[in-house]
Amino acid sequence: MREMPSLLLTPFILSCSMVAVSLMLLWVALTISTTRAVDIPNIIEVWQAHLHPMLESLGLRQDSLRQIQQIALVFNLFVFLFSYYLHVAVCISVTAMCVSHWYFYRDDAERNAGTGINSEGWFFGRPILLAFCRVCRHHLGSLVFGSCIIALATLLRIIFEYVAAKTKEQQESNPALKVLFCMCRCSLWCLEKCLSFITEYAYVYVAVTGKSFCSSARSSFVFFAKYPLQTALDKMASTALGYLLCITVPAGLVVVGYFCGLKDAWPVCALVIAGLAYVTTRLAAGIYDVCITTLFVCAMRDCEHYGGRYMSKSLRSACGFQELVRASLAQDGIELPDAS
């Protein structure tokens, strides 16, 4: 983070982009909801001629305009979910691209562009710009595919909750049906969480190795099988860091606000300060989470394929890989100096 401080800007820039997309989709949803039949006569005619008879045969008897609006709103919801998860994928991939490029090429004079403040031609924001261009040029399809999978899983959960709300009376009168809905709810929740966990590592692998999404997801499974304990510790460290920051920073700012002349309207100001501080801290903590995960993946790949020779001295010492690196460099006739 000292080498590339502009990484902290990535989630805030993408958040502004997501707000703009959300406002546009909200306008589309309002337009769909207020549409009249006279505004779309051709669509109504085609719907009644081809689709309405099929829906009636399935027992879905409803006004044609209402059916069109419902389907359009569901599609609009899917676009919103897809846009959100695509922004998340871009944030993870850009950050992972910056970190992995720094890890492997920071000491390469010919390929260290955008690796940090010590690289030639450095300016604030250059690592993000270079990583974003690489991601859009080579890996955008993988991000779109992964985002579509997560969006479909989330949309499925939303539709299920809608059906569960509409059948609440039947569930109360039928215990077996209620148990079935609980089992389905739990299964869909587990599916979404598993997909989110796998795709996060898949995005990191896409950035580190340059493979497609499916190949990266497969590599993630292999990675979990090889290093289950280390993966669990990685997620535990990231989660602990996130909770620590998201609790201490907002609470500290609320206390500071109390002693900075806000005593008269402190309850209202405290809510505003805590809300803004939490959002800001959560976005920043997400970057640290991705950095930790990417460094973990890079370190393990470095040990497997290169004998740990790309590790920094501090990381090599923390992981206890001095002897491994020494043996790897000795094969090339390079002697690793002692830590002293």
mmCIF file of C-alpha atoms in Angstrom:
data_model
loop_
_atom_site.group_PDB
_atom_site.id
_atom_site.type_symbol
_atom_site.label_atom_id
_atom_site.label_comp_id
_atom_site.label_asym_id
_atom_site.label_seq_id
_atom_site.Cartn_x
_atom_site.Cartn_y
_atom_site.Cartn_z
ATOM 1 C CA MET A 1 0.000 0.000 0.000
ATOM 2 C CA ARG A 2 2.974 2.332 0.515
ATOM 3 C CA GLU A 3 4.189 1.560 -2.999
ATOM 4 C CA MET A 4 0.757 2.027 -4.630
ATOM 5 C CA PRO A 5 -1.394 4.315 -2.433
ATOM 6 C CA SER A 6 -3.727 5.003 -5.350
ATOM 7 C CA LEU A 7 -5.195 1.504 -4.837
ATOM 8 C CA LEU A 8 -7.409 2.986 -2.134
ATOM 9 C CA LEU A 9 -9.132 5.101 -4.791
ATOM 10 C CA THR A 10 -10.346 2.096 -6.797
ATOM 11 C CA PRO A 11 -13.496 1.256 -4.760
ATOM 12 C CA PHE A 12 -14.534 4.901 -4.480
ATOM 13 C CA ILE A 13 -14.271 5.486 -8.230
ATOM 14 C CA LEU A 14 -16.245 2.327 -8.943
ATOM 15 C CA SER A 15 -18.807 3.298 -6.272
ATOM 16 C CA CYS A 16 -19.470 6.556 -8.127
ATOM 17 C CA SER A 17 -19.890 4.569 -11.334
ATOM 18 C CA MET A 18 -22.327 2.177 -9.608
ATOM 19 C CA VAL A 19 -24.374 5.087 -8.260
ATOM 20 C CA ALA A 20 -24.698 6.470 -11.789
ATOM 21 C CA VAL A 21 -25.766 3.056 -13.138
ATOM 22 C CA SER A 22 -28.266 2.630 -10.283
ATOM 23 C CA LEU A 23 -29.875 6.007 -11.001
ATOM 24 C CA MET A 24 -30.200 5.126 -14.680
ATOM 25 C CA LEU A 25 -31.787 1.742 -13.894
ATOM 26 C CA LEU A 26 -34.120 3.403 -11.379
ATOM 27 C CA TRP A 27 -35.278 5.752 -14.132
ATOM 28 C CA VAL A 28 -35.842 2.736 -16.401
ATOM 29 C CA ALA A 29 -37.855 0.974 -13.663
ATOM 30 C CA LEU A 30 -40.043 4.042 -13.141
ATOM 31 C CA THR A 31 -40.589 4.308 -16.899
ATOM 32 C CA ILE A 32 -41.640 0.656 -17.085
ATOM 33 C CA SER A 33 -43.989 0.988 -14.107
ATOM 34 C CA THR A 34 -45.768 4.035 -15.578
ATOM 35 C CA THR A 35 -46.047 2.742 -19.141
ATOM 36 C CA ARG A 36 -49.558 2.623 -20.638
ATOM 37 C CA ALA A 37 -50.874 0.228 -23.252
ATOM 38 C CA VAL A 38 -51.264 3.056 -25.799
ATOM 39 C CA ASP A 39 -47.528 3.772 -25.491
ATOM 40 C CA ILE A 40 -46.473 0.304 -26.712
ATOM 41 C CA PRO A 41 -49.217 -0.923 -29.070
ATOM 42 C CA ASN A 42 -46.872 -3.045 -31.200
ATOM 43 C CA ILE A 43 -45.421 -4.871 -28.188
ATOM 44 C CA ILE A 44 -48.916 -5.508 -26.788
ATOM 45 C CA GLU A 45 -50.052 -6.902 -30.135
ATOM 46 C CA VAL A 46 -47.096 -9.281 -30.427
ATOM 47 C CA TRP A 47 -47.487 -10.334 -26.790
ATOM 48 C CA GLN A 48 -51.180 -11.165 -27.160
ATOM 49 C CA ALA A 49 -50.600 -13.026 -30.404
ATOM 50 C CA HIS A 50 -47.682 -15.237 -29.362
ATOM 51 C CA LEU A 51 -46.950 -15.239 -25.624
ATOM 52 C CA HIS A 52 -50.249 -14.536 -23.895
ATOM 53 C CA PRO A 53 -51.926 -17.819 -25.056
ATOM 54 C CA MET A 54 -48.952 -19.828 -23.774
ATOM 55 C CA LEU A 55 -49.100 -18.131 -20.355
ATOM 56 C CA GLU A 56 -52.848 -18.716 -20.167
ATOM 57 C CA SER A 57 -52.325 -22.415 -20.836
ATOM 58 C CA LEU A 58 -50.026 -22.483 -17.792
ATOM 59 C CA GLY A 59 -52.732 -20.900 -15.638
ATOM 60 C CA LEU A 60 -51.109 -17.441 -15.549
ATOM 61 C CA ARG A 61 -54.113 -15.357 -16.484
ATOM 62 C CA GLN A 62 -53.313 -11.691 -16.141
ATOM 63 C CA ASP A 63 -53.492 -8.448 -18.040
ATOM 64 C CA SER A 64 -50.975 -8.367 -20.912
ATOM 65 C CA LEU A 65 -49.565 -4.980 -19.942
ATOM 66 C CA ARG A 66 -49.102 -6.136 -16.361
ATOM 67 C CA GLN A 67 -47.261 -9.255 -17.485
ATOM 68 C CA ILE A 68 -44.957 -7.235 -19.736
ATOM 69 C CA GLN A 69 -44.196 -4.821 -16.908
ATOM 70 C CA GLN A 70 -43.423 -7.609 -14.448
ATOM 71 C CA ILE A 71 -41.064 -9.386 -16.842
ATOM 72 C CA ALA A 72 -39.359 -6.107 -17.758
ATOM 73 C CA LEU A 73 -38.902 -5.212 -14.079
ATOM 74 C CA VAL A 74 -37.404 -8.631 -13.331
ATOM 75 C CA PHE A 75 -34.974 -8.173 -16.214
ATOM 76 C CA ASN A 76 -34.164 -4.672 -14.964
ATOM 77 C CA LEU A 77 -33.432 -6.159 -11.531
ATOM 78 C CA PHE A 78 -31.117 -8.708 -13.126
ATOM 79 C CA VAL A 79 -29.269 -5.925 -14.968
ATOM 80 C CA PHE A 80 -28.830 -4.094 -11.656
ATOM 81 C CA LEU A 81 -27.441 -7.200 -9.941
ATOM 82 C CA PHE A 82 -25.178 -7.922 -12.913
ATOM 83 C CA SER A 83 -23.878 -4.325 -12.909
ATOM 84 C CA TYR A 84 -23.156 -4.481 -9.186
ATOM 85 C CA TYR A 85 -21.266 -7.758 -9.365
ATOM 86 C CA LEU A 86 -19.383 -6.583 -12.463
ATOM 87 C CA HIS A 87 -18.188 -3.525 -10.532
ATOM 88 C CA VAL A 88 -17.078 -5.814 -7.703
ATOM 89 C CA ALA A 89 -15.260 -8.055 -10.193
ATOM 90 C CA VAL A 90 -13.467 -5.100 -11.768
ATOM 91 C CA CYS A 91 -12.414 -3.834 -8.334
ATOM 92 C CA ILE A 92 -11.016 -7.233 -7.326
ATOM 93 C CA SER A 93 -9.287 -7.833 -10.660
ATOM 94 C CA VAL A 94 -7.716 -4.382 -10.931
ATOM 95 C CA THR A 95 -6.390 -4.575 -7.366
ATOM 96 C CA ALA A 96 -5.117 -8.125 -7.866
ATOM 97 C CA MET A 97 -3.493 -7.116 -11.153
ATOM 98 C CA CYS A 98 -1.635 -4.257 -9.461
ATOM 99 C CA VAL A 99 -0.464 -6.413 -6.550
ATOM 100 C CA SER A 100 0.603 -9.403 -8.674
ATOM 101 C CA HIS A 101 2.452 -7.178 -11.156
ATOM 102 C CA TRP A 102 4.273 -5.519 -8.254
ATOM 103 C CA TYR A 103 5.087 -8.897 -6.707
ATOM 104 C CA PHE A 104 6.726 -10.417 -9.784
ATOM 105 C CA TYR A 105 8.109 -7.392 -11.681
ATOM 106 C CA ARG A 106 9.035 -4.748 -9.102
ATOM 107 C CA ASP A 107 12.774 -5.509 -9.590
ATOM 108 C CA ASP A 108 12.587 -5.882 -13.382
ATOM 109 C CA ALA A 109 13.814 -2.638 -14.921
ATOM 110 C CA GLU A 110 12.133 -3.367 -18.271
ATOM 111 C CA ARG A 111 8.684 -4.467 -17.009
ATOM 112 C CA ASN A 112 8.206 -2.640 -13.706
ATOM 113 C CA ALA A 113 5.958 0.106 -15.105
ATOM 114 C CA GLY A 114 3.159 0.772 -12.661
ATOM 115 C CA THR A 115 4.653 -1.294 -9.848
ATOM 116 C CA GLY A 116 5.133 1.516 -7.366
ATOM 117 C CA ILE A 117 6.661 4.861 -6.540
ATOM 118 C CA ASN A 118 10.160 3.611 -7.411
ATOM 119 C CA SER A 119 9.272 2.585 -10.970
ATOM 120 C CA GLU A 120 10.237 4.721 -13.923
ATOM 121 C CA GLY A 121 7.568 7.181 -15.093
ATOM 122 C CA TRP A 122 5.524 6.818 -11.929
ATOM 123 C CA PHE A 123 2.654 9.180 -11.207
ATOM 124 C CA PHE A 124 -0.245 8.915 -8.821
ATOM 125 C CA GLY A 125 -2.872 6.562 -10.236
ATOM 126 C CA ARG A 126 -0.662 4.959 -12.876
ATOM 127 C CA PRO A 127 -0.877 1.412 -11.406
ATOM 128 C CA ILE A 128 -4.686 1.584 -11.490
ATOM 129 C CA LEU A 129 -4.788 2.913 -15.066
ATOM 130 C CA LEU A 130 -2.401 0.257 -16.398
ATOM 131 C CA ALA A 131 -4.186 -2.547 -14.540
ATOM 132 C CA PHE A 132 -7.607 -1.337 -15.681
ATOM 133 C CA CYS A 133 -6.459 -1.257 -19.314
ATOM 134 C CA ARG A 134 -5.044 -4.791 -19.030
ATOM 135 C CA VAL A 135 -8.218 -6.092 -17.428
ATOM 136 C CA CYS A 136 -10.484 -4.501 -20.063
ATOM 137 C CA ARG A 137 -8.271 -5.713 -22.913
ATOM 138 C CA HIS A 138 -7.639 -9.310 -21.831
ATOM 139 C CA HIS A 139 -10.029 -10.372 -19.047
ATOM 140 C CA LEU A 140 -13.314 -8.490 -19.431
ATOM 141 C CA GLY A 141 -15.096 -11.583 -20.758
ATOM 142 C CA SER A 142 -14.085 -13.599 -17.688
ATOM 143 C CA LEU A 143 -15.413 -10.879 -15.385
ATOM 144 C CA VAL A 144 -18.698 -10.679 -17.294
ATOM 145 C CA PHE A 145 -19.138 -14.452 -17.133
ATOM 146 C CA GLY A 146 -18.463 -14.610 -13.398
ATOM 147 C CA SER A 147 -20.724 -11.641 -12.686
ATOM 148 C CA CYS A 148 -23.540 -13.226 -14.670
ATOM 149 C CA ILE A 149 -23.300 -16.438 -12.617
ATOM 150 C CA ILE A 150 -23.477 -14.604 -9.288
ATOM 151 C CA ALA A 151 -26.288 -12.354 -10.531
ATOM 152 C CA LEU A 152 -28.363 -15.368 -11.586
ATOM 153 C CA ALA A 153 -27.832 -17.022 -8.196
ATOM 154 C CA THR A 154 -28.881 -13.843 -6.370
ATOM 155 C CA LEU A 155 -31.894 -13.336 -8.640
ATOM 156 C CA LEU A 156 -32.956 -16.915 -7.954
ATOM 157 C CA ARG A 157 -32.875 -16.200 -4.218
ATOM 158 C CA ILE A 158 -34.951 -13.033 -4.667
ATOM 159 C CA ILE A 159 -37.568 -14.859 -6.751
ATOM 160 C CA PHE A 160 -37.688 -17.633 -4.160
ATOM 161 C CA GLU A 161 -38.258 -15.114 -1.343
ATOM 162 C CA TYR A 162 -41.045 -13.525 -3.393
ATOM 163 C CA VAL A 163 -42.730 -16.913 -3.854
ATOM 164 C CA ALA A 164 -42.229 -17.681 -0.145
ATOM 165 C CA ALA A 165 -43.908 -14.402 0.821
ATOM 166 C CA LYS A 166 -46.869 -15.118 -1.455
ATOM 167 C CA THR A 167 -47.328 -18.617 -0.005
ATOM 168 C CA LYS A 168 -46.878 -17.696 3.653
ATOM 169 C CA GLU A 169 -50.416 -18.764 4.608
ATOM 170 C CA GLN A 170 -50.023 -22.170 2.956
ATOM 171 C CA GLN A 171 -46.723 -22.675 4.791
ATOM 172 C CA GLU A 172 -48.316 -21.903 8.153
ATOM 173 C CA SER A 173 -51.029 -24.498 7.544
ATOM 174 C CA ASN A 174 -48.639 -27.146 6.162
ATOM 175 C CA PRO A 175 -45.542 -27.903 8.314
ATOM 176 C CA ALA A 176 -44.002 -30.099 5.625
ATOM 177 C CA LEU A 177 -44.212 -27.267 3.088
ATOM 178 C CA LYS A 178 -42.669 -24.875 5.604
ATOM 179 C CA VAL A 179 -39.746 -27.235 6.203
ATOM 180 C CA LEU A 180 -39.281 -27.606 2.450
ATOM 181 C CA PHE A 181 -39.118 -23.829 2.003
ATOM 182 C CA CYS A 182 -36.589 -23.557 4.856
ATOM 183 C CA MET A 183 -34.407 -26.208 3.242
ATOM 184 C CA CYS A 184 -34.579 -24.459 -0.134
ATOM 185 C CA ARG A 185 -33.759 -21.101 1.465
ATOM 186 C CA CYS A 186 -30.724 -22.576 3.206
ATOM 187 C CA SER A 187 -29.555 -24.317 0.023
ATOM 188 C CA LEU A 188 -29.843 -21.168 -2.081
ATOM 189 C CA TRP A 189 -27.984 -19.150 0.555
ATOM 190 C CA CYS A 190 -25.159 -21.704 0.646
ATOM 191 C CA LEU A 191 -25.022 -21.758 -3.159
ATOM 192 C CA GLU A 192 -24.692 -17.990 -3.378
ATOM 193 C CA LYS A 193 -21.999 -17.840 -0.665
ATOM 194 C CA CYS A 194 -20.002 -20.664 -2.242
ATOM 195 C CA LEU A 195 -20.171 -19.038 -5.663
ATOM 196 C CA SER A 196 -19.085 -15.692 -4.197
ATOM 197 C CA PHE A 197 -16.119 -17.309 -2.437
ATOM 198 C CA ILE A 198 -15.023 -19.239 -5.521
ATOM 199 C CA THR A 199 -15.421 -16.328 -7.919
ATOM 200 C CA GLU A 200 -13.381 -14.024 -5.656
ATOM 201 C CA TYR A 201 -10.414 -16.383 -5.856
ATOM 202 C CA ALA A 202 -11.134 -16.978 -9.547
ATOM 203 C CA TYR A 203 -10.863 -13.233 -10.249
ATOM 204 C CA VAL A 204 -7.540 -13.173 -8.403
ATOM 205 C CA TYR A 205 -6.319 -16.131 -10.443
ATOM 206 C CA VAL A 206 -7.466 -14.435 -13.652
ATOM 207 C CA ALA A 207 -5.336 -11.409 -12.754
ATOM 208 C CA VAL A 208 -2.314 -13.423 -11.567
ATOM 209 C CA THR A 209 -2.168 -16.140 -14.249
ATOM 210 C CA GLY A 210 -4.096 -14.630 -17.165
ATOM 211 C CA LYS A 211 -6.287 -17.732 -17.534
ATOM 212 C CA SER A 212 -9.987 -17.708 -18.398
ATOM 213 C CA PHE A 213 -12.664 -17.723 -15.710
ATOM 214 C CA CYS A 214 -13.400 -21.463 -15.862
ATOM 215 C CA SER A 215 -9.717 -22.401 -15.767
ATOM 216 C CA SER A 216 -9.165 -19.980 -12.897
ATOM 217 C CA ALA A 217 -12.117 -21.420 -10.970
ATOM 218 C CA ARG A 218 -10.685 -24.903 -11.439
ATOM 219 C CA SER A 219 -7.283 -23.677 -10.256
ATOM 220 C CA SER A 220 -9.013 -22.190 -7.220
ATOM 221 C CA PHE A 221 -10.442 -25.609 -6.318
ATOM 222 C CA VAL A 222 -6.970 -27.152 -6.628
ATOM 223 C CA PHE A 223 -5.544 -24.324 -4.545
ATOM 224 C CA PHE A 224 -8.104 -24.875 -1.771
ATOM 225 C CA ALA A 225 -7.298 -28.594 -1.731
ATOM 226 C CA LYS A 226 -3.550 -27.965 -1.478
ATOM 227 C CA TYR A 227 -3.687 -25.228 1.145
ATOM 228 C CA PRO A 228 -6.910 -25.615 3.152
ATOM 229 C CA LEU A 229 -5.440 -24.373 6.427
ATOM 230 C CA GLN A 230 -3.666 -21.419 4.837
ATOM 231 C CA THR A 231 -6.834 -20.459 2.938
ATOM 232 C CA ALA A 232 -8.863 -20.556 6.143
ATOM 233 C CA LEU A 233 -6.262 -18.407 7.907
ATOM 234 C CA ASP A 234 -6.273 -15.975 5.000
ATOM 235 C CA LYS A 235 -10.040 -15.490 5.215
ATOM 236 C CA MET A 236 -9.917 -15.318 9.009
ATOM 237 C CA ALA A 237 -7.266 -12.594 8.883
ATOM 238 C CA SER A 238 -9.200 -10.624 6.255
ATOM 239 C CA THR A 239 -12.469 -10.948 8.168
ATOM 240 C CA ALA A 240 -10.852 -9.965 11.477
ATOM 241 C CA LEU A 241 -9.205 -6.952 9.863
ATOM 242 C CA GLY A 242 -12.516 -5.896 8.312
ATOM 243 C CA TYR A 243 -14.442 -6.151 11.574
ATOM 244 C CA LEU A 244 -11.683 -4.385 13.510
ATOM 245 C CA LEU A 245 -11.560 -1.443 11.114
ATOM 246 C CA CYS A 246 -15.330 -1.174 10.622
ATOM 247 C CA ILE A 247 -15.907 -1.020 14.393
ATOM 248 C CA THR A 248 -13.002 1.027 15.676
ATOM 249 C CA VAL A 249 -12.839 3.719 12.975
ATOM 250 C CA PRO A 250 -16.553 4.778 13.038
ATOM 251 C CA ALA A 251 -16.622 4.562 16.837
ATOM 252 C CA GLY A 252 -13.458 6.630 17.126
ATOM 253 C CA LEU A 253 -14.773 9.318 14.775
ATOM 254 C CA VAL A 254 -18.066 9.491 16.680
ATOM 255 C CA VAL A 255 -16.150 10.081 19.914
ATOM 256 C CA VAL A 256 -13.941 12.685 18.249
ATOM 257 C CA GLY A 257 -17.042 14.429 16.909
ATOM 258 C CA TYR A 258 -18.457 14.685 20.419
ATOM 259 C CA PHE A 259 -15.379 16.581 21.644
ATOM 260 C CA CYS A 260 -15.185 18.823 18.559
ATOM 261 C CA GLY A 261 -18.155 21.051 19.295
ATOM 262 C CA LEU A 262 -21.008 18.760 18.216
ATOM 263 C CA LYS A 263 -22.443 18.173 21.692
ATOM 264 C CA ASP A 264 -25.728 19.985 21.010
ATOM 265 C CA ALA A 265 -26.736 17.879 18.010
ATOM 266 C CA TRP A 266 -24.493 14.937 18.789
ATOM 267 C CA PRO A 267 -27.016 12.050 18.313
ATOM 268 C CA VAL A 268 -27.909 13.098 14.748
ATOM 269 C CA CYS A 269 -24.322 13.955 13.874
ATOM 270 C CA ALA A 270 -23.153 10.666 15.370
ATOM 271 C CA LEU A 271 -25.468 8.684 13.083
ATOM 272 C CA VAL A 272 -24.275 10.570 10.006
ATOM 273 C CA ILE A 273 -20.607 10.306 10.973
ATOM 274 C CA ALA A 274 -20.910 6.614 11.817
ATOM 275 C CA GLY A 275 -22.708 5.844 8.543
ATOM 276 C CA LEU A 276 -20.234 7.691 6.323
ATOM 277 C CA ALA A 277 -17.251 6.348 8.276
ATOM 278 C CA TYR A 278 -18.534 2.783 8.015
ATOM 279 C CA VAL A 279 -19.031 2.979 4.246
ATOM 280 C CA THR A 280 -15.621 4.550 3.707
ATOM 281 C CA THR A 281 -13.872 2.091 6.012
ATOM 282 C CA ARG A 282 -15.659 -0.899 4.483
ATOM 283 C CA LEU A 283 -14.514 0.073 0.999
ATOM 284 C CA ALA A 284 -10.938 0.594 2.143
ATOM 285 C CA ALA A 285 -10.940 -2.664 4.117
ATOM 286 C CA GLY A 286 -12.092 -4.487 0.982
ATOM 287 C CA ILE A 287 -8.920 -3.358 -0.803
ATOM 288 C CA TYR A 288 -6.752 -4.692 2.024
ATOM 289 C CA ASP A 289 -8.705 -7.961 1.844
ATOM 290 C CA VAL A 290 -7.965 -8.360 -1.873
ATOM 291 C CA CYS A 291 -4.310 -7.393 -1.347
ATOM 292 C CA ILE A 292 -3.884 -10.044 1.364
ATOM 293 C CA THR A 293 -5.535 -12.715 -0.796
ATOM 294 C CA THR A 294 -3.471 -11.798 -3.861
ATOM 295 C CA LEU A 295 -0.199 -11.791 -1.911
ATOM 296 C CA PHE A 296 -1.147 -15.190 -0.496
ATOM 297 C CA VAL A 297 -1.809 -16.627 -3.966
ATOM 298 C CA CYS A 298 1.347 -15.054 -5.416
ATOM 299 C CA ALA A 299 3.500 -16.355 -2.557
ATOM 300 C CA MET A 300 2.217 -19.904 -2.920
ATOM 301 C CA ARG A 301 2.676 -19.872 -6.719
ATOM 302 C CA ASP A 302 6.127 -18.384 -6.250
ATOM 303 C CA CYS A 303 7.103 -21.234 -3.932
ATOM 304 C CA GLU A 304 5.665 -23.894 -6.258
ATOM 305 C CA HIS A 305 7.080 -22.672 -9.564
ATOM 306 C CA TYR A 306 10.030 -20.372 -8.782
ATOM 307 C CA GLY A 307 11.307 -21.476 -5.393
ATOM 308 C CA GLY A 308 10.183 -18.268 -3.706
ATOM 309 C CA ARG A 309 12.772 -16.091 -5.427
ATOM 310 C CA TYR A 310 10.339 -13.212 -6.085
ATOM 311 C CA MET A 311 9.398 -12.759 -2.426
ATOM 312 C CA SER A 312 10.407 -9.608 -0.628
ATOM 313 C CA LYS A 313 12.810 -9.989 2.266
ATOM 314 C CA SER A 314 10.162 -9.210 4.882
ATOM 315 C CA LEU A 315 7.641 -11.669 3.391
ATOM 316 C CA ARG A 316 10.316 -14.336 3.023
ATOM 317 C CA SER A 317 11.299 -13.913 6.664
ATOM 318 C CA ALA A 318 7.676 -13.892 7.886
ATOM 319 C CA CYS A 319 6.853 -17.098 5.990
ATOM 320 C CA GLY A 320 10.099 -18.834 6.972
ATOM 321 C CA PHE A 321 11.123 -19.556 3.374
ATOM 322 C CA GLN A 322 14.775 -18.471 3.600
ATOM 323 C CA GLU A 323 16.142 -21.981 3.095
ATOM 324 C CA LEU A 324 13.765 -22.679 0.199
ATOM 325 C CA VAL A 325 14.812 -19.487 -1.586
ATOM 326 C CA ARG A 326 18.465 -20.124 -0.812
ATOM 327 C CA ALA A 327 18.290 -23.583 -2.407
ATOM 328 C CA SER A 328 16.398 -22.254 -5.434
ATOM 329 C CA LEU A 329 18.896 -19.469 -6.076
ATOM 330 C CA ALA A 330 21.833 -21.816 -5.506
ATOM 331 C CA GLN A 331 20.745 -23.830 -8.548
ATOM 332 C CA ASP A 332 21.346 -20.705 -10.656
ATOM 333 C CA GLY A 333 24.656 -19.940 -8.957
ATOM 334 C CA ILE A 334 23.233 -17.062 -6.912
ATOM 335 C CA GLU A 335 24.017 -16.873 -3.210
ATOM 336 C CA LEU A 336 21.371 -15.430 -0.880
ATOM 337 C CA PRO A 337 22.992 -13.183 1.758
ATOM 338 C CA ASP A 338 22.340 -13.908 5.402
ATOM 339 C CA ALA A 339 19.564 -12.050 7.202
ATOM 340 C CA SER A 340 22.171 -10.341 9.375
#
